[in-house]
Amino acid sequence: MSLLDAITFNDAGLVPAIAQDAATGRVLMMAWMNQEAFEHTLSTGFAHYYSRSRQKQWKKGESSGHVQKVIEMYLDCDGDTLLLKIEQTGPACHTNRESCFYKQHMDGEWTTIEEPMT
Amino acid sequence: MSLLDAITFNDAGLVPAIAQDAATGRVLMMAWMNQEAFEHTLSTGFAHYYSRSRQKQWKKGESSGHVQKVIEMYLDCDGDTLLLKIEQTGPACHTNRESCFYKQHMDGEWTTIEEPMT
């Protein structure tokens, strides 16, 4: 079975991919890949995703320079989620924060726990 | 804005939730929550998800005992993905492995890197 055949893409042809900092273990973001994005990730060694709003695949960091070098890649038990351990250049989040998960549940509110990099 | 209002559920009324071991940082699984599962997670302190195959919300570990105590919870920048740092009892994966991400990309194949707990 090919690498691709083992992946269950959803009805829209997409699979969620979690990006985790390979050095620190921090979860940085979750995005979607289509088949093309997965193949480009494999062939280049840098994370590519599919933008649902722009309806095209893109290399993460292609405009910002905040690329993700793939160190390890995993597929889950039922083949419908990918986990990438990556080496992140600059912030992963488009808000200029290290991680997209910067709002923490505290006392019934989502509290911002991280400020943008300057 | 309420905790719930900040979450963008998809067309099926679901939001992906990543479960990460709070102690080790290992990503254990990714599953889906509907509004009810999110509310039960908040009110009980244990992870609840929505089963797309069974079309109902369920407490993780309700039959196996492999529950997930929520230590911290995060929402991402665009409000459409949750991250739970949890304390996992037993294996997280239904295959009896610690993590669902036990197939690693190696030399063009998905290689099983972890055996089920005995």
Coordinates of C-alpha atoms in Angstrom, one line a residue:
Chain A
M1 CA 0.0 0.0 0.0
S2 CA 1.4 3.4 -0.9
L3 CA 1.8 6.1 1.6
L4 CA -1.1 8.0 0.1
D5 CA -3.4 5.0 -0.1
A6 CA -3.2 4.6 3.7
I7 CA -4.6 8.1 4.2
T8 CA -8.4 8.5 4.5
F9 CA -9.2 11.9 3.0
N10 CA -12.6 13.4 3.9
D11 CA -15.4 14.1 1.5
A12 CA -13.7 17.4 0.6
G13 CA -10.4 15.5 -0.2
L14 CA -8.7 16.8 2.9
V15 CA -6.9 15.4 6.0
P16 CA -6.1 17.3 9.1
A17 CA -2.4 17.7 9.9
I18 CA -1.1 18.7 13.4
A19 CA 2.2 20.5 13.5
Q20 CA 4.2 19.9 16.6
D21 CA 7.6 21.5 17.4
A22 CA 10.0 18.6 17.2
A23 CA 12.4 20.2 19.8
T24 CA 9.9 21.4 22.5
G25 CA 6.9 19.3 21.9
R26 CA 4.6 22.3 21.8
V27 CA 1.6 21.9 19.4
L28 CA 1.9 24.9 17.0
M29 CA -1.1 24.6 14.7
M30 CA -3.5 22.4 12.9
A31 CA -4.2 22.7 9.2
W32 CA -5.5 20.7 6.3
M33 CA -3.7 18.9 3.5
N34 CA -5.1 17.7 0.2
Q35 CA -3.3 15.0 -1.8
E36 CA -1.1 17.5 -3.6
A37 CA -0.1 19.2 -0.4
F38 CA 0.8 15.9 1.1
E39 CA 2.9 14.9 -1.9
H40 CA 4.7 18.3 -1.9
T41 CA 5.4 17.9 1.8
L42 CA 7.0 14.5 1.1
S43 CA 8.9 15.6 -1.9
T44 CA 10.3 18.8 -0.5
G45 CA 10.6 18.0 3.2
F46 CA 8.7 21.2 4.0
A47 CA 5.1 21.4 5.2
H48 CA 2.5 22.2 2.6
Y49 CA -1.2 22.7 3.4
Y50 CA -4.4 23.3 1.6
S51 CA -6.1 26.7 2.1
R52 CA -9.9 26.2 2.3
S53 CA -10.5 29.9 1.9
R54 CA -8.2 30.3 -1.1
Q55 CA -8.9 26.8 -2.4
K56 CA -5.3 26.0 -3.2
Q57 CA -2.4 24.3 -1.7
W58 CA 0.5 26.4 -0.4
K59 CA 3.8 26.0 1.1
K60 CA 3.7 27.1 4.7
G61 CA 5.8 30.3 5.0
E62 CA 6.0 30.9 1.3
S63 CA 5.4 34.6 1.8
S64 CA 6.3 35.1 5.4
G65 CA 9.4 32.9 5.4
H66 CA 8.1 31.0 8.4
V67 CA 8.6 27.6 6.9
Q68 CA 8.3 24.2 8.6
K69 CA 11.0 21.7 8.0
V70 CA 9.5 18.2 8.5
I71 CA 11.6 16.1 10.9
E72 CA 9.1 13.2 11.4
M73 CA 5.6 12.4 10.1
Y74 CA 3.0 10.1 11.6
L75 CA -0.4 8.7 10.6
D76 CA -3.0 7.8 13.2
C77 CA -4.7 4.5 13.8
D78 CA -7.6 5.0 11.4
G79 CA -5.6 6.9 8.8
D80 CA -7.5 10.2 9.0
T81 CA -5.1 12.5 10.9
L82 CA -1.4 13.3 10.3
L83 CA 1.1 14.5 12.9
L84 CA 4.1 16.4 11.7
K85 CA 7.1 17.0 14.0
I86 CA 8.7 20.0 12.5
E87 CA 11.4 22.6 12.9
Q88 CA 9.6 25.9 12.8
T89 CA 11.3 29.0 11.4
G90 CA 9.8 32.1 13.2
P91 CA 6.3 32.1 14.5
A92 CA 3.9 29.4 13.3
C93 CA 0.8 31.6 13.8
H94 CA -0.3 34.2 11.4
T95 CA -0.8 36.5 14.4
N96 CA 3.0 36.3 14.8
R97 CA 2.8 34.1 17.9
E98 CA 4.9 31.0 18.3
S99 CA 1.7 28.8 18.4
C100 CA -1.8 29.2 17.2
F101 CA -3.0 27.8 20.6
Y102 CA -2.5 31.0 22.6
K103 CA -6.0 31.2 24.1
Q104 CA -6.3 29.2 27.3
H105 CA -9.4 28.3 29.2
M106 CA -9.2 30.1 32.6
D107 CA -12.1 30.7 34.9
G108 CA -14.8 30.5 32.2
E109 CA -12.9 32.6 29.7
W110 CA -10.5 32.2 26.8
T111 CA -7.4 34.1 28.1
T112 CA -4.6 35.2 25.8
I113 CA -1.5 33.8 27.3
E114 CA 1.1 34.8 24.7
E115 CA 1.8 38.0 22.9
P116 CA 3.0 38.4 19.3
M117 CA 6.7 38.3 18.6
T118 CA 8.2 41.7 17.9
Chain B
M1 CA -18.4 36.3 24.6
S2 CA -19.1 32.9 26.1
L3 CA -16.6 30.1 25.8
L4 CA -18.8 28.3 23.3
D5 CA -19.5 31.4 21.2
A6 CA -15.8 31.7 20.5
I7 CA -15.7 28.3 18.9
T8 CA -16.3 27.9 15.2
F9 CA -18.0 24.6 14.7
N10 CA -18.0 23.2 11.1
D11 CA -21.0 22.6 8.9
A12 CA -21.6 19.3 10.7
G13 CA -21.5 21.1 14.1
L14 CA -18.1 19.7 15.1
V15 CA -14.7 21.0 16.1
P16 CA -11.5 19.0 16.1
A17 CA -9.8 18.5 19.5
I18 CA -6.2 17.4 19.9
A19 CA -5.4 15.4 23.0
Q20 CA -1.8 15.9 24.3
D21 CA -0.3 14.2 27.3
A22 CA 0.1 17.0 29.8
A23 CA 3.2 15.3 31.4
T24 CA 5.1 14.1 28.4
G25 CA 3.9 16.3 25.6
R26 CA 3.1 13.4 23.4
V27 CA 0.2 13.9 21.0
L28 CA -2.2 11.0 21.8
M29 CA -5.2 11.4 19.5
M30 CA -7.4 13.8 17.5
A31 CA -11.2 13.5 17.8
W32 CA -14.2 15.7 17.3
M33 CA -16.5 17.5 19.7
N34 CA -20.0 18.8 19.2
Q35 CA -21.4 21.5 21.4
E36 CA -22.7 18.9 23.9
A37 CA -19.4 17.1 24.1
F38 CA -17.6 20.4 24.7
E39 CA -20.0 21.3 27.5
H40 CA -19.7 17.9 29.1
T41 CA -16.0 18.2 29.0
L42 CA -16.1 21.6 30.7
S43 CA -18.7 20.5 33.3
T44 CA -17.1 17.2 34.3
G45 CA -13.4 17.9 33.7
F46 CA -13.1 14.7 31.6
A47 CA -12.8 14.7 27.8
H48 CA -16.0 13.9 25.9
Y49 CA -16.1 13.6 22.1
Y50 CA -18.6 13.1 19.3
S51 CA -18.6 9.8 17.5
R52 CA -19.3 10.4 13.8
S53 CA -20.0 6.7 13.2
R54 CA -22.3 6.3 16.2
Q55 CA -23.7 9.8 15.9
K56 CA -23.6 10.5 19.6
Q57 CA -21.4 12.2 22.1
W58 CA -19.5 9.9 24.5
K59 CA -17.2 10.2 27.4
K60 CA -13.7 9.0 26.4
G61 CA -13.1 5.8 28.3
E62 CA -16.7 5.3 29.4
S63 CA -16.5 1.6 28.5
S64 CA -12.7 0.9 28.6
G65 CA -11.9 3.0 31.7
H66 CA -9.3 4.9 29.7
V67 CA -10.5 8.3 30.6
Q68 CA -8.8 11.6 30.0
K69 CA -8.7 14.2 32.8
V70 CA -8.4 17.6 31.4
I71 CA -5.5 19.6 32.8
E72 CA -5.6 22.6 30.4
M73 CA -7.6 23.5 27.3
Y74 CA -6.7 25.9 24.5
L75 CA -8.5 27.3 21.5
D76 CA -6.6 28.3 18.4
C77 CA -6.3 31.7 16.6
D78 CA -9.3 31.2 14.3
G79 CA -11.4 29.4 16.9
D80 CA -11.8 26.2 14.9
T81 CA -9.5 23.8 16.7
L82 CA -9.2 22.8 20.4
L83 CA -6.1 21.5 22.2
L84 CA -6.5 19.6 25.4
K85 CA -3.6 18.8 27.7
I86 CA -4.8 15.7 29.5
E87 CA -3.9 13.1 32.1
Q88 CA -4.5 9.8 30.3
T89 CA -5.5 6.7 32.2
G90 CA -4.3 3.6 30.2
P91 CA -3.8 3.7 26.5
A92 CA -5.5 6.5 24.5
C93 CA -5.8 4.4 21.3
H94 CA -8.5 1.8 20.7
T95 CA -5.7 -0.5 19.5
N96 CA -4.4 -0.4 23.1
R97 CA -1.4 1.7 22.2
E98 CA -0.4 4.8 24.2
S99 CA -1.0 7.1 21.2
C100 CA -3.0 6.8 18.0
F101 CA 0.0 8.1 16.1
Y102 CA 2.0 4.9 16.0
K103 CA 2.6 4.7 12.3
Q104 CA 5.7 6.7 11.3
H105 CA 6.8 7.6 7.8
M106 CA 10.1 5.8 7.2
D107 CA 11.7 5.2 3.8
G108 CA 8.4 5.5 1.9
E109 CA 6.3 3.4 4.2
W110 CA 4.2 3.8 7.3
T111 CA 6.1 1.8 9.9
T112 CA 4.5 0.7 13.1
I113 CA 6.8 2.0 15.9
E114 CA 4.8 1.0 18.9
E115 CA 3.1 -2.3 20.0
P116 CA -0.1 -2.6 22.0
M117 CA 0.1 -2.6 25.7
T118 CA -0.3 -6.0 27.3

